[in-house]
Short mmCIF file of C-alpha atoms and ligand atoms in Angstrom, two decimals:
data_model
loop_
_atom_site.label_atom_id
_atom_site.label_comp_id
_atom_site.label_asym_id
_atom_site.label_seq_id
_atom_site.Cartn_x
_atom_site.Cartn_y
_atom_site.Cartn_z
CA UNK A 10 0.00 0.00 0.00
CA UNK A 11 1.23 3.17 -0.84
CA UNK A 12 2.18 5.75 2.10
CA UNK A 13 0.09 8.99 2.11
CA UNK A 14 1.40 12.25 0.99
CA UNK A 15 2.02 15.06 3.00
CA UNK A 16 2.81 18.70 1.95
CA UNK A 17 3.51 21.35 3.89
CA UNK A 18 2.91 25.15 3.20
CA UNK A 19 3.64 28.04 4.42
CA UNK A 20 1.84 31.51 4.22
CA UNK A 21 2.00 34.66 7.06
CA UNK A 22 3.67 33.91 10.22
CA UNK A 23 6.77 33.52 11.74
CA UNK A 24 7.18 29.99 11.25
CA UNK A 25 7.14 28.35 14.83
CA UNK A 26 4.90 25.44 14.29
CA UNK A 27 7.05 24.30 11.78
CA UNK A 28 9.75 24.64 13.52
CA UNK A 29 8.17 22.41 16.19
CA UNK A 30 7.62 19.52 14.16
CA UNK A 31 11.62 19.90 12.98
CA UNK A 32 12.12 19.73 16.98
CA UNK A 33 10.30 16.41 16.74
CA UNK A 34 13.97 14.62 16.08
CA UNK A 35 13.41 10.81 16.75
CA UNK A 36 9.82 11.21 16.85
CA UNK A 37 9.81 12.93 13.18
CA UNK A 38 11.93 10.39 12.26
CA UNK A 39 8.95 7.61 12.98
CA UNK A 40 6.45 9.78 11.04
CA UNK A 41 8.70 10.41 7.98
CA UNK A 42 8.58 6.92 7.81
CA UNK A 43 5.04 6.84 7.39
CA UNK A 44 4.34 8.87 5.08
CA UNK A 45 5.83 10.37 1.92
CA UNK A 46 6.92 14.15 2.15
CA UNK A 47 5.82 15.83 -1.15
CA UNK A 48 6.76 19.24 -0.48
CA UNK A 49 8.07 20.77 2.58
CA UNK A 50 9.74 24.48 1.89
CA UNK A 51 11.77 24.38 5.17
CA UNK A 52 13.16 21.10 5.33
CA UNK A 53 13.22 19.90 2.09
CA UNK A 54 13.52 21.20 -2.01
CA UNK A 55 11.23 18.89 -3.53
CA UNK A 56 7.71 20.63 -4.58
CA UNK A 57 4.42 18.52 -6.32
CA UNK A 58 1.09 19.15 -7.19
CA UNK A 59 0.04 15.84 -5.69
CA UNK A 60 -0.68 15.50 -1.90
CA UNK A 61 -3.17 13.20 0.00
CA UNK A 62 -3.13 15.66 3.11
CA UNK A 63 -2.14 19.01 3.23
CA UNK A 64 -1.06 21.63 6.11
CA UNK A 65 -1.21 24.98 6.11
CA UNK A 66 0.98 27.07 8.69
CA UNK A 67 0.15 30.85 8.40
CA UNK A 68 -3.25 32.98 7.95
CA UNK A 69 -4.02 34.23 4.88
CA UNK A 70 -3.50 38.04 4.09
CA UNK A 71 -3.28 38.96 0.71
CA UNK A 72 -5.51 38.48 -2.04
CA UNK A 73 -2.66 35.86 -3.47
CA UNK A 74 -2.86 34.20 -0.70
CA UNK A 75 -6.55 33.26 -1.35
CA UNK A 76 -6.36 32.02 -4.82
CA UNK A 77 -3.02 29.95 -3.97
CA UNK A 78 -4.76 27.84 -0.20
CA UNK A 79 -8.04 27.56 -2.92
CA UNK A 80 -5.17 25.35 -5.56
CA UNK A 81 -3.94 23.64 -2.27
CA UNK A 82 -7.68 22.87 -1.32
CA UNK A 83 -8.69 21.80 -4.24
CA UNK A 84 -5.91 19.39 -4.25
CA UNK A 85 -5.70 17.64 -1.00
CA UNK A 86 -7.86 15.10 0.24
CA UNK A 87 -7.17 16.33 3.65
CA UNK A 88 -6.59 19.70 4.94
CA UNK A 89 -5.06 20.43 7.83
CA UNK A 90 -4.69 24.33 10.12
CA UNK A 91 -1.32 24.34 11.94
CA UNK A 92 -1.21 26.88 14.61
CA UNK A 93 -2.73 29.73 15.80
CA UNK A 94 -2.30 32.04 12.54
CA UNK A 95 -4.16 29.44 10.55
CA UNK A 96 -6.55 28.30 13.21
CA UNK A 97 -8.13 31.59 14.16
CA UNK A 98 -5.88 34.13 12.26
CA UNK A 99 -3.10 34.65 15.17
CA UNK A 100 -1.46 37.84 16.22
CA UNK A 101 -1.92 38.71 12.52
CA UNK A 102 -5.08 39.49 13.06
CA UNK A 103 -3.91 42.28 15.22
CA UNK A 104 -4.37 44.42 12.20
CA UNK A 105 -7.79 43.73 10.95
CA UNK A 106 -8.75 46.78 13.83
CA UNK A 107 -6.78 49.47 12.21
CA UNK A 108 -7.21 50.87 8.67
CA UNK A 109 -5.15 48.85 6.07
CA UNK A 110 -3.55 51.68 4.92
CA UNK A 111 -2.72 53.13 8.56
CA UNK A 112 -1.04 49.91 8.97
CA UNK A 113 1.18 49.41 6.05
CA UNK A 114 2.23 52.90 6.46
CA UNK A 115 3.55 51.91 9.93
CA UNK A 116 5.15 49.01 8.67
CA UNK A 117 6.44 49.59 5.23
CA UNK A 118 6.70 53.93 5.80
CA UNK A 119 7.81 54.98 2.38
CA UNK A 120 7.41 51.63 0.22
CA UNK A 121 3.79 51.28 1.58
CA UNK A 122 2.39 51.51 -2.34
CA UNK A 123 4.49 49.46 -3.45
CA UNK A 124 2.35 46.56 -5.04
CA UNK A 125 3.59 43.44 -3.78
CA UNK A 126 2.81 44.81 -0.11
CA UNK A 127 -0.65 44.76 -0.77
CA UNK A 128 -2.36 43.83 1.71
CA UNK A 129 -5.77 42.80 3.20
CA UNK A 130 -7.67 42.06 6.36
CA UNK A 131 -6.11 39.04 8.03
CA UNK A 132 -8.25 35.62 7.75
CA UNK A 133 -7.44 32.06 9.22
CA UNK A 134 -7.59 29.21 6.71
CA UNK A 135 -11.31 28.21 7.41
CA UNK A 136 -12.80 31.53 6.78
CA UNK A 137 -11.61 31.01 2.64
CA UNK A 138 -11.29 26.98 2.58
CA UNK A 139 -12.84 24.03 4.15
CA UNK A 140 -10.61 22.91 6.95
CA UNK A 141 -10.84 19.44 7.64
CA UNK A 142 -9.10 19.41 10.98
CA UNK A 143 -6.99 21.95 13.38
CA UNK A 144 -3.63 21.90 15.59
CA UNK A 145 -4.26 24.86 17.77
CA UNK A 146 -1.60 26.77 19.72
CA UNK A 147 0.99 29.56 19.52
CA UNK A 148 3.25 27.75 18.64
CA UNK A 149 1.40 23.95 18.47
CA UNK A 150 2.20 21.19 20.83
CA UNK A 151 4.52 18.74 19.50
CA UNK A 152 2.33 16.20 21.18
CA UNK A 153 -1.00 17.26 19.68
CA UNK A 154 0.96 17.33 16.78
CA UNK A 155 1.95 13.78 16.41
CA UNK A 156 -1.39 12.41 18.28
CA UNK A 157 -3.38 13.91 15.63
CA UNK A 158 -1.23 12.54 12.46
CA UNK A 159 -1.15 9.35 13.84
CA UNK A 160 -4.81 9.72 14.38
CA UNK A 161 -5.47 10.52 10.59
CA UNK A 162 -2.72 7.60 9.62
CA UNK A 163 -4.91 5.19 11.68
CA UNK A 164 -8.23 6.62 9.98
CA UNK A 165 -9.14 7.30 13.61
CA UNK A 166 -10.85 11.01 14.24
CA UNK A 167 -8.67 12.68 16.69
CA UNK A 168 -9.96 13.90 19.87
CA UNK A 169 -9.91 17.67 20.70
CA UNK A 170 -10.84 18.83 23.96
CA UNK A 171 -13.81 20.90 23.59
CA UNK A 172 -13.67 22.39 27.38
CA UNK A 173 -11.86 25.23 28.70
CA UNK A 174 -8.19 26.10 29.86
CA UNK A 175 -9.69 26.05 33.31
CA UNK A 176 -10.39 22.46 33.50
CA UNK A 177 -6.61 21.58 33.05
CA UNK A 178 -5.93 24.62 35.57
CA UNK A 179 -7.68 23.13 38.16
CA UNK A 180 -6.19 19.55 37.60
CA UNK A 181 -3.14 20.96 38.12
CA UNK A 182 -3.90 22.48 41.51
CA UNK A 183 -3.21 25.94 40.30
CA UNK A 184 -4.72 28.90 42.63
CA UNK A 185 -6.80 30.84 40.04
CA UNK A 186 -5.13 33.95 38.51
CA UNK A 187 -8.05 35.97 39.05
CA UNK A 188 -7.53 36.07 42.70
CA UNK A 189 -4.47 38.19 41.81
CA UNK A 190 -5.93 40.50 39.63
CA UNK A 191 -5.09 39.07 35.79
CA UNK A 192 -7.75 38.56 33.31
CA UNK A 193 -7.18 35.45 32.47
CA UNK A 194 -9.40 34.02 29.36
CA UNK A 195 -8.92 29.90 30.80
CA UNK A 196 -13.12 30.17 30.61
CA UNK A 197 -13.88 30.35 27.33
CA UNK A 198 -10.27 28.96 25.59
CA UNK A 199 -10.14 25.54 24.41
CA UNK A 200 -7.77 23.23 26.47
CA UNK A 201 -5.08 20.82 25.29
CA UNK A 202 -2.30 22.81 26.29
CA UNK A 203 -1.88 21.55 29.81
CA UNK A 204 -2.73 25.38 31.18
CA UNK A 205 0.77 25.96 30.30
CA UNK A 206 0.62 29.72 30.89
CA UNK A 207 -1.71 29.94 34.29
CA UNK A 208 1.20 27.09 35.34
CA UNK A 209 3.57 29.36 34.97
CA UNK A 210 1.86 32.48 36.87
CA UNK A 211 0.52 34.06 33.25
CA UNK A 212 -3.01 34.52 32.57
CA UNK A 213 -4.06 32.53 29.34
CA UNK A 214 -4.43 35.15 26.29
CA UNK A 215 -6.35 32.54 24.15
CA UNK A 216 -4.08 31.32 21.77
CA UNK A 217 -6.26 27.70 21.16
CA UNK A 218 -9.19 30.13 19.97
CA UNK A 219 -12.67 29.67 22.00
CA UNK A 220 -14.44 26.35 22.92
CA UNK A 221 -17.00 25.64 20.19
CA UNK A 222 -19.61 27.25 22.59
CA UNK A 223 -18.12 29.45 25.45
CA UNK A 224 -21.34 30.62 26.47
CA UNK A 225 -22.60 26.66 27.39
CA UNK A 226 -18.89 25.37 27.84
CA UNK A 227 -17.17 28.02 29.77
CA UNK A 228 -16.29 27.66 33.52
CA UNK A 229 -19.32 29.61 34.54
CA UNK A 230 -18.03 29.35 37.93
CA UNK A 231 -14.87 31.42 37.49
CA UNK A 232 -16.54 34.25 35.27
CA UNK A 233 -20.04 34.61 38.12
CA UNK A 234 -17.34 35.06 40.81
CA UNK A 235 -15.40 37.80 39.34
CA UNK A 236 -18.64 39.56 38.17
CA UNK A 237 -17.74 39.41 33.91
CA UNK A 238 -19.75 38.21 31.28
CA UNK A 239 -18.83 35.55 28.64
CA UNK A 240 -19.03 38.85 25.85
CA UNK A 241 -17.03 40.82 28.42
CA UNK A 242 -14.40 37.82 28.48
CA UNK A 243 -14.39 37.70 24.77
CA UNK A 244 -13.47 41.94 24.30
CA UNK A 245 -10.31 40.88 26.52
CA UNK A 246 -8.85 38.84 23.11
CA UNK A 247 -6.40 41.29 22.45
CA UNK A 248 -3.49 39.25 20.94
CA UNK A 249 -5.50 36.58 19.52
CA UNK A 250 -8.67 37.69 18.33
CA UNK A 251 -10.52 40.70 17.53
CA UNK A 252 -12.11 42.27 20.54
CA UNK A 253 -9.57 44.82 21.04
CA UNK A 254 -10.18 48.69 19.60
CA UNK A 255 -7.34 50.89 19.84
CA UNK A 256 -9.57 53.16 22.67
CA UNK A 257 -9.18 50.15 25.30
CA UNK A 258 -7.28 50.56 27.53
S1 LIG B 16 0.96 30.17 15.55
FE1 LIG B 16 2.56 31.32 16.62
S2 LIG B 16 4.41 30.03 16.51
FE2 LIG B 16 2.92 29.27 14.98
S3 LIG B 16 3.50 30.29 13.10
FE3 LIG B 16 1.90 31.56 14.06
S4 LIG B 16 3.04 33.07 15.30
FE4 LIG B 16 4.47 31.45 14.77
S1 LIG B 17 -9.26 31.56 34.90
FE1 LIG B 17 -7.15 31.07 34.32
S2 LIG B 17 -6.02 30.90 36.24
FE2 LIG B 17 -8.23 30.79 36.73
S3 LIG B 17 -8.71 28.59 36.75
FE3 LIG B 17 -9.13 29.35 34.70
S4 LIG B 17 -7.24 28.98 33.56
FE4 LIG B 17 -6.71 28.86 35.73
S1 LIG B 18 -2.75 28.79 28.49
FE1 LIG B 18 -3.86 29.88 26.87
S2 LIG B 18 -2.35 31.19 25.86
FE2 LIG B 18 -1.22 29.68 27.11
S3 LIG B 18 -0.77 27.98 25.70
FE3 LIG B 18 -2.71 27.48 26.71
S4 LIG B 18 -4.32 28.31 25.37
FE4 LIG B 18 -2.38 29.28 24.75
#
């Protein structure tokens, strides 16, 4: 039986996720083996039009950009978000509250007209494609990573946790953040990162994206004490989503 092909794209970000599944080592080494890598810019310098699954690292941000993930789409059999920028758009998405040209002034100052900056508002994969399935995170977890792979190499459908940051919080035996003042969005963020952040004494800026439902899922418990609303919760996404407006505070 032949082995599946995989090919890996790239489109805005800073790379990270990728670079996870480089810091796979042995691990990488197992799933290389079971599968055939078509195309992979950063590790290898083969390209094809032929791929069983496809992953898509980045969001999408320039009208390019659309027509080229469409190609990829209508390509794979399997399409796959890696990573926060393609999940829910990422800190790219920053932009999409400022005025396009505002913001390529800032970055580009004198070469903002040029036409290969062109630019438009941020989107993550699913709002131009179908995605089949996501690895959330800024960057992903290596874990998640490989569970879900060998998931789809099994023809199993991987499990994503579909409760918040909290529950893992609490498992861990973490006093809540809250208490000290931080706005932490554990309530309505999808799990599945071990509460890495709240672990470490930093509040969770939502970099899984929401639960499929934070107003039925979130830790209703948490948000009633404090006194904040689900939609109050959901205006603090200020790296990760779009709830910020440059008058907040
Ligand atoms: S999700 Fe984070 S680590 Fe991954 S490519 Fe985007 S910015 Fe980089
Ligand atoms: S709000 Fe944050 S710190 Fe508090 S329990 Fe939830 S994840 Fe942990
Ligand atoms: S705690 Fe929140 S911000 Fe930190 S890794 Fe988990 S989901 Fe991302």
């Amino acid at each position: 039986m032949s082995k599946p092909r995989v090919a890996i794209f790239d489109f805005a970000c800073c790379e990270g996720c990728q670079l996870q599944i480089v810091d796979l080592e042995e691990e990488l080494l197992d799933l290389v083996g079971a599968v055939d890598v078509v195309e992979w810019r950063e590790a290898i310098s083969d390209q094809s039009r032929e791929y069983d699954i496809a992953i898509i690292e980045g969001s999408i941000t320039r009208p390019e950009d659309e027509k080229r993930v469409e190609i990829i789409r209508s390509r794979a059999k399997i399409l796959i978000a890696l990573g926060a920028c393609a999940t829910i758009g990422g800190v790219n998405k920053l932009k999409n509250n400022f005025e396009l040209d505002e913001v390529k002034k800032y970055v580009y100052g004198k070469d903002a007209t040029m036409a290969h900056l062109d630019t438009a508002m941020t989107k993550a994969v699913n709002e131009v494609v179908e995605v089949d399935y996501m690895i959330h995170g800024c960057p992903i977890d290596r874990k998640e990573f490989t569970y879900i792979i060998r998931c789809l190499l099994m023809g199993k459908k991987p499990e994503i946790p579909e409760w918040p940051v909290c529950v893992e919080c609490k498992a861990r035996g973490n006093p809540c953040l809250w208490e000290y003042g931080q706005v932490c969005l554990g309530p309505i963020i999808r799990a599945g990162c071990g509460a890495r952040c709240p672990s470490s004494g930093f509040r969770c800026f939502g970099c899984r994206g929401y639960i499929d439902d934070p107003n039925v899922n979130a830790a209703k418990d948490v948000i009633e004490k404090f006194g904040l609303s689900v939609e109050e919760l959901k205006e603090k996404m200020i790296l990760f989503g779009t709830g910020y407006k440059p008058t907040d505070e």
